[in-house]
Amino acid sequence: MQEKPEVEPILSMNSVEVLYDNVMLAIKGVSVQVPRGEMIALLGSNGAGKSTTLKAISGLLKTERGRISRGEIRFEGADITEMLAQKRVERGICHVIEGRRVFEHLTPDENLTAAAPGGMSRAALHAEKEKIYAYFPRLAERRNSASGYLSGGEQQMLAIGRALVTQPRLLMLDEPSLGLAPFLVAEIFGIIQKINREEGVSILLVEQNALAALEIVSEGYLIENGRVVMHGTAEALKANSDIQEFYLGGGEGTDFHNVKHYSRRKRWLS
Amino acid sequence: MELVFLAELAVNGAMTGLLYSLFAIGLVLIYKASSVPNLAQGALTMLGAYVVLAFADGLGMPLWVAIPLAAIVMFGLGFGIERVALRRLAGRPVIMILMMTLGLDIFLRGTTMAIWGATSASMELGVSYEPLFLGDLFISRIHLVGSIVTLVLFGAFMLFFRTRAGIKLKAIADDYTASWSVGISVERGVGLSWALASVVAVAAGVIWGEIQGVDQSLSLLLLKGLAVAVLGGLDSILGAVVAGIILGIIENVGANFLDPLVGGGSRDLIVAAVLILTVMIRPHGLFGRHDIERV
């Protein structure tokens, strides 16, 4: 149908507005494209609308009484704006929600089983689990203990592994680094990169840790107050002085005594 | 007091307790998926018994056909309840769901009353009332049959929760949003738990209907079933079985000593005491899970 399927992004979100409880406008016309096979980051501060953007894509808005009031979302060419969350997972979108949220009373092994698609054979599930345990050897060691007792890093690994069982072509990760020690962040980001390269899974990453995120993605969107305020390649964003000042903790050689107070406002917010 | 007599009280108490467990398993199944004690479980049990009688007496089918047919009808009803009454409540405060189960209870009791009236009907399972002697112990046959049914269902559910569908149901019990995020149909899972609980209600309705007749009083089993489920931990099927045995023994042995003192009626007092003490001393019951806190 498409003339040039190779240039069509796997996900395209066009001017999407989200309303919670029919009154609160959480995002106001956000447009984001994820090119197939790429890794894209959504950056921005707390409450900027990053998580809402992911929920709009995965269909999880419904659980919080939110809905898309304008705009459309297309996945692999099809309009999914109104589709049930479960159907979107079947089509290949999986959302690793914020705060890890593993099934605490189930073992890691059961967590993986629970995510198995309806038609997956026993052998295929077994192979899939072995592949995930190869990515995350720590999980393999603890595959039969209650997941609630895993460490924060292990739970994040399990949440990612659980998402992989659904066979996603677009994996969305909400703050995978939250509350983790730096060496764990490095380990998890390394594995995300590996999943992207080896399995060809496109990745949409939400991060407050902009420094770590911009090291591994190809493009980034900066969201503030429910709007995309900046979009560019990772290199361009890293070089941008505003980004350096507000999200990367000051550029090289910034002397904080000389940073003028009035300039320490995000000018694009007004 | 002879030791044999005490043993007889204990054994028969344990078997009566297993019949409470049979009822409580239905409560546990629904609690696992919906996080509320289903206040309509008593009404479902009564309805299950009436549906069996409708096939057996109304249409003249033998019981071995009528019971499975009733189980199928009730299985469908369980899914129907989720679709009509519960789906729009997903994600709402659980108190809403609890009130909905109360509404269902009143609705189902009213409906059975309107259709089948208030007179008691009998369920003829053909189990002999001749006492069974196990050594020196006198044992009630129908209670023995009921205990075996309970244990078979218990085993079946333990196996079920190891299958993929069972694990998905446990996942739903843990976290609705995380379940949705990996494509689990929470709606279908909740429907399945109601469907299974309705099938358990048929089994409980048949056994209890044989013991005390089929009428509105079957729905009062809810209170003892709740006491057993709470003692067991509300979300543990093993807990429901163990708690049933414990409560049955305490009730039967205790009442034997207390009834002469208070002039009867101490059974209900014992059940109430067990329920109140459980909530005060061990709110998550014998085998209930408490939320995991990592230290």
PDB file of N, CA, C and O in Angstrom, chain A residues 113-148:
ATOM      1  N   THR A 113       5.777 -15.802  32.180  1.00  0.00           N
ATOM      2  CA  THR A 113       4.676 -16.623  31.647  1.00  0.00           C
ATOM      3  C   THR A 113       3.415 -15.774  31.494  1.00  0.00           C
ATOM      4  O   THR A 113       2.687 -15.899  30.500  1.00  0.00           O
ATOM      5  N   ALA A 114       3.150 -14.919  32.493  1.00  0.00           N
ATOM      6  CA  ALA A 114       1.911 -14.140  32.488  1.00  0.00           C
ATOM      7  C   ALA A 114       1.816 -13.246  31.255  1.00  0.00           C
ATOM      8  O   ALA A 114       0.726 -12.945  30.790  1.00  0.00           O
ATOM      9  N   ALA A 115       2.966 -12.833  30.728  1.00  0.00           N
ATOM     10  CA  ALA A 115       2.951 -11.908  29.596  1.00  0.00           C
ATOM     11  C   ALA A 115       2.891 -12.623  28.242  1.00  0.00           C
ATOM     12  O   ALA A 115       2.842 -11.965  27.212  1.00  0.00           O
ATOM     13  N   ALA A 116       2.897 -13.958  28.262  1.00  0.00           N
ATOM     14  CA  ALA A 116       2.945 -14.698  26.995  1.00  0.00           C
ATOM     15  C   ALA A 116       1.705 -14.413  26.156  1.00  0.00           C
ATOM     16  O   ALA A 116       0.596 -14.459  26.664  1.00  0.00           O
ATOM     17  N   PRO A 117       1.879 -14.111  24.867  1.00  0.00           N
ATOM     18  CA  PRO A 117       0.722 -13.891  24.000  1.00  0.00           C
ATOM     19  C   PRO A 117      -0.106 -15.172  23.890  1.00  0.00           C
ATOM     20  O   PRO A 117       0.426 -16.278  24.043  1.00  0.00           O
ATOM     21  N   GLY A 118      -1.400 -15.014  23.626  1.00  0.00           N
ATOM     22  CA  GLY A 118      -2.319 -16.148  23.576  1.00  0.00           C
ATOM     23  C   GLY A 118      -1.834 -17.319  22.733  1.00  0.00           C
ATOM     24  O   GLY A 118      -1.918 -18.463  23.146  1.00  0.00           O
ATOM     25  N   GLY A 119      -1.291 -17.022  21.560  1.00  0.00           N
ATOM     26  CA  GLY A 119      -0.970 -18.117  20.643  1.00  0.00           C
ATOM     27  C   GLY A 119       0.435 -18.695  20.796  1.00  0.00           C
ATOM     28  O   GLY A 119       0.827 -19.575  20.033  1.00  0.00           O
ATOM     29  N   MET A 120       1.194 -18.226  21.803  1.00  0.00           N
ATOM     30  CA  MET A 120       2.586 -18.662  21.895  1.00  0.00           C
ATOM     31  C   MET A 120       2.676 -20.103  22.397  1.00  0.00           C
ATOM     32  O   MET A 120       2.084 -20.439  23.421  1.00  0.00           O
ATOM     33  N   SER A 121       3.399 -20.936  21.680  1.00  0.00           N
ATOM     34  CA  SER A 121       3.503 -22.342  22.083  1.00  0.00           C
ATOM     35  C   SER A 121       4.401 -22.458  23.301  1.00  0.00           C
ATOM     36  O   SER A 121       5.161 -21.553  23.627  1.00  0.00           O
ATOM     37  N   ARG A 122       4.281 -23.603  23.968  1.00  0.00           N
ATOM     38  CA  ARG A 122       5.088 -23.881  25.145  1.00  0.00           C
ATOM     39  C   ARG A 122       6.590 -23.796  24.824  1.00  0.00           C
ATOM     40  O   ARG A 122       7.365 -23.190  25.556  1.00  0.00           O
ATOM     41  N   ALA A 123       6.960 -24.366  23.671  1.00  0.00           N
ATOM     42  CA  ALA A 123       8.377 -24.376  23.295  1.00  0.00           C
ATOM     43  C   ALA A 123       8.865 -22.959  23.002  1.00  0.00           C
ATOM     44  O   ALA A 123       9.963 -22.569  23.400  1.00  0.00           O
ATOM     45  N   ALA A 124       8.019 -22.192  22.318  1.00  0.00           N
ATOM     46  CA  ALA A 124       8.413 -20.824  21.977  1.00  0.00           C
ATOM     47  C   ALA A 124       8.572 -19.987  23.244  1.00  0.00           C
ATOM     48  O   ALA A 124       9.502 -19.180  23.360  1.00  0.00           O
ATOM     49  N   LEU A 125       7.672 -20.206  24.210  1.00  0.00           N
ATOM     50  CA  LEU A 125       7.759 -19.459  25.467  1.00  0.00           C
ATOM     51  C   LEU A 125       9.047 -19.817  26.206  1.00  0.00           C
ATOM     52  O   LEU A 125       9.736 -18.953  26.736  1.00  0.00           O
ATOM     53  N   HIS A 126       9.356 -21.108  26.193  1.00  0.00           N
ATOM     54  CA  HIS A 126      10.570 -21.565  26.860  1.00  0.00           C
ATOM     55  C   HIS A 126      11.804 -20.919  26.224  1.00  0.00           C
ATOM     56  O   HIS A 126      12.688 -20.412  26.913  1.00  0.00           O
ATOM     57  N   ALA A 127      11.839 -20.915  24.889  1.00  0.00           N
ATOM     58  CA  ALA A 127      12.975 -20.314  24.188  1.00  0.00           C
ATOM     59  C   ALA A 127      13.070 -18.820  24.500  1.00  0.00           C
ATOM     60  O   ALA A 127      14.158 -18.277  24.713  1.00  0.00           O
ATOM     61  N   GLU A 128      11.912 -18.178  24.537  1.00  0.00           N
ATOM     62  CA  GLU A 128      11.867 -16.748  24.822  1.00  0.00           C
ATOM     63  C   GLU A 128      12.419 -16.462  26.224  1.00  0.00           C
ATOM     64  O   GLU A 128      13.198 -15.529  26.430  1.00  0.00           O
ATOM     65  N   LYS A 129      12.022 -17.301  27.185  1.00  0.00           N
ATOM     66  CA  LYS A 129      12.510 -17.114  28.551  1.00  0.00           C
ATOM     67  C   LYS A 129      14.025 -17.270  28.605  1.00  0.00           C
ATOM     68  O   LYS A 129      14.716 -16.479  29.241  1.00  0.00           O
ATOM     69  N   GLU A 130      14.529 -18.298  27.922  1.00  0.00           N
ATOM     70  CA  GLU A 130      15.978 -18.519  27.955  1.00  0.00           C
ATOM     71  C   GLU A 130      16.718 -17.320  27.362  1.00  0.00           C
ATOM     72  O   GLU A 130      17.772 -16.910  27.845  1.00  0.00           O
ATOM     73  N   LYS A 131      16.132 -16.752  26.309  1.00  0.00           N
ATOM     74  CA  LYS A 131      16.752 -15.584  25.688  1.00  0.00           C
ATOM     75  C   LYS A 131      16.798 -14.410  26.680  1.00  0.00           C
ATOM     76  O   LYS A 131      17.803 -13.706  26.802  1.00  0.00           O
ATOM     77  N   ILE A 132      15.693 -14.247  27.406  1.00  0.00           N
ATOM     78  CA  ILE A 132      15.625 -13.141  28.375  1.00  0.00           C
ATOM     79  C   ILE A 132      16.593 -13.368  29.538  1.00  0.00           C
ATOM     80  O   ILE A 132      17.274 -12.452  29.985  1.00  0.00           O
ATOM     81  N   TYR A 133      16.682 -14.623  29.979  1.00  0.00           N
ATOM     82  CA  TYR A 133      17.624 -14.916  31.057  1.00  0.00           C
ATOM     83  C   TYR A 133      19.065 -14.716  30.588  1.00  0.00           C
ATOM     84  O   TYR A 133      19.956 -14.417  31.386  1.00  0.00           O
ATOM     85  N   ALA A 134      19.295 -14.878  29.286  1.00  0.00           N
ATOM     86  CA  ALA A 134      20.643 -14.627  28.768  1.00  0.00           C
ATOM     87  C   ALA A 134      20.950 -13.128  28.801  1.00  0.00           C
ATOM     88  O   ALA A 134      22.068 -12.719  29.104  1.00  0.00           O
ATOM     89  N   TYR A 135      19.929 -12.305  28.521  1.00  0.00           N
ATOM     90  CA  TYR A 135      20.120 -10.856  28.646  1.00  0.00           C
ATOM     91  C   TYR A 135      20.359 -10.465  30.100  1.00  0.00           C
ATOM     92  O   TYR A 135      21.148  -9.586  30.407  1.00  0.00           O
ATOM     93  N   PHE A 136      19.590 -11.099  30.995  1.00  0.00           N
ATOM     94  CA  PHE A 136      19.627 -10.716  32.410  1.00  0.00           C
ATOM     95  C   PHE A 136      19.998 -11.917  33.278  1.00  0.00           C
ATOM     96  O   PHE A 136      19.113 -12.526  33.895  1.00  0.00           O
ATOM     97  N   PRO A 137      21.267 -12.262  33.341  1.00  0.00           N
ATOM     98  CA  PRO A 137      21.662 -13.469  34.091  1.00  0.00           C
ATOM     99  C   PRO A 137      21.259 -13.396  35.571  1.00  0.00           C
ATOM    100  O   PRO A 137      20.957 -14.417  36.177  1.00  0.00           O
ATOM    101  N   ARG A 138      21.176 -12.170  36.148  1.00  0.00           N
ATOM    102  CA  ARG A 138      20.762 -12.059  37.546  1.00  0.00           C
ATOM    103  C   ARG A 138      19.361 -12.630  37.761  1.00  0.00           C
ATOM    104  O   ARG A 138      19.052 -13.145  38.829  1.00  0.00           O
ATOM    105  N   LEU A 139      18.501 -12.447  36.768  1.00  0.00           N
ATOM    106  CA  LEU A 139      17.132 -12.944  36.908  1.00  0.00           C
ATOM    107  C   LEU A 139      17.104 -14.459  36.895  1.00  0.00           C
ATOM    108  O   LEU A 139      16.322 -15.090  37.601  1.00  0.00           O
ATOM    109  N   ALA A 140      17.974 -15.031  36.076  1.00  0.00           N
ATOM    110  CA  ALA A 140      17.999 -16.491  35.969  1.00  0.00           C
ATOM    111  C   ALA A 140      18.285 -17.120  37.320  1.00  0.00           C
ATOM    112  O   ALA A 140      17.680 -18.119  37.700  1.00  0.00           O
ATOM    113  N   GLU A 141      19.183 -16.465  38.067  1.00  0.00           N
ATOM    114  CA  GLU A 141      19.531 -17.014  39.386  1.00  0.00           C
ATOM    115  C   GLU A 141      18.343 -17.005  40.331  1.00  0.00           C
ATOM    116  O   GLU A 141      18.244 -17.840  41.213  1.00  0.00           O
ATOM    117  N   ARG A 142      17.466 -16.018  40.155  1.00  0.00           N
ATOM    118  CA  ARG A 142      16.389 -15.859  41.134  1.00  0.00           C
ATOM    119  C   ARG A 142      15.025 -16.155  40.519  1.00  0.00           C
ATOM    120  O   ARG A 142      14.000 -15.657  40.992  1.00  0.00           O
ATOM    121  N   ARG A 143      15.010 -16.981  39.487  1.00  0.00           N
ATOM    122  CA  ARG A 143      13.782 -17.146  38.720  1.00  0.00           C
ATOM    123  C   ARG A 143      12.637 -17.728  39.529  1.00  0.00           C
ATOM    124  O   ARG A 143      11.485 -17.575  39.148  1.00  0.00           O
ATOM    125  N   ASN A 144      12.915 -18.403  40.632  1.00  0.00           N
ATOM    126  CA  ASN A 144      11.836 -19.027  41.389  1.00  0.00           C
ATOM    127  C   ASN A 144      11.582 -18.418  42.763  1.00  0.00           C
ATOM    128  O   ASN A 144      10.915 -19.020  43.595  1.00  0.00           O
ATOM    129  N   SER A 145      12.097 -17.201  43.013  1.00  0.00           N
ATOM    130  CA  SER A 145      11.769 -16.549  44.288  1.00  0.00           C
ATOM    131  C   SER A 145      10.729 -15.453  44.022  1.00  0.00           C
ATOM    132  O   SER A 145      10.559 -15.028  42.895  1.00  0.00           O
ATOM    133  N   ALA A 146      10.046 -14.999  45.072  1.00  0.00           N
ATOM    134  CA  ALA A 146       9.002 -13.984  44.867  1.00  0.00           C
ATOM    135  C   ALA A 146       9.605 -12.700  44.323  1.00  0.00           C
ATOM    136  O   ALA A 146      10.593 -12.193  44.845  1.00  0.00           O
ATOM    137  N   SER A 147       9.004 -12.161  43.268  1.00  0.00           N
ATOM    138  CA  SER A 147       9.570 -10.990  42.600  1.00  0.00           C
ATOM    139  C   SER A 147       9.576  -9.759  43.482  1.00  0.00           C
ATOM    140  O   SER A 147      10.383  -8.860  43.294  1.00  0.00           O
ATOM    141  N   GLY A 148       8.666  -9.718  44.459  1.00  0.00           N
ATOM    142  CA  GLY A 148       8.608  -8.572  45.359  1.00  0.00           C
ATOM    143  C   GLY A 148       9.882  -8.399  46.156  1.00  0.00           C
ATOM    144  O   GLY A 148      10.183  -7.314  46.647  1.00  0.00           O
TER     145      GLY A 148
END
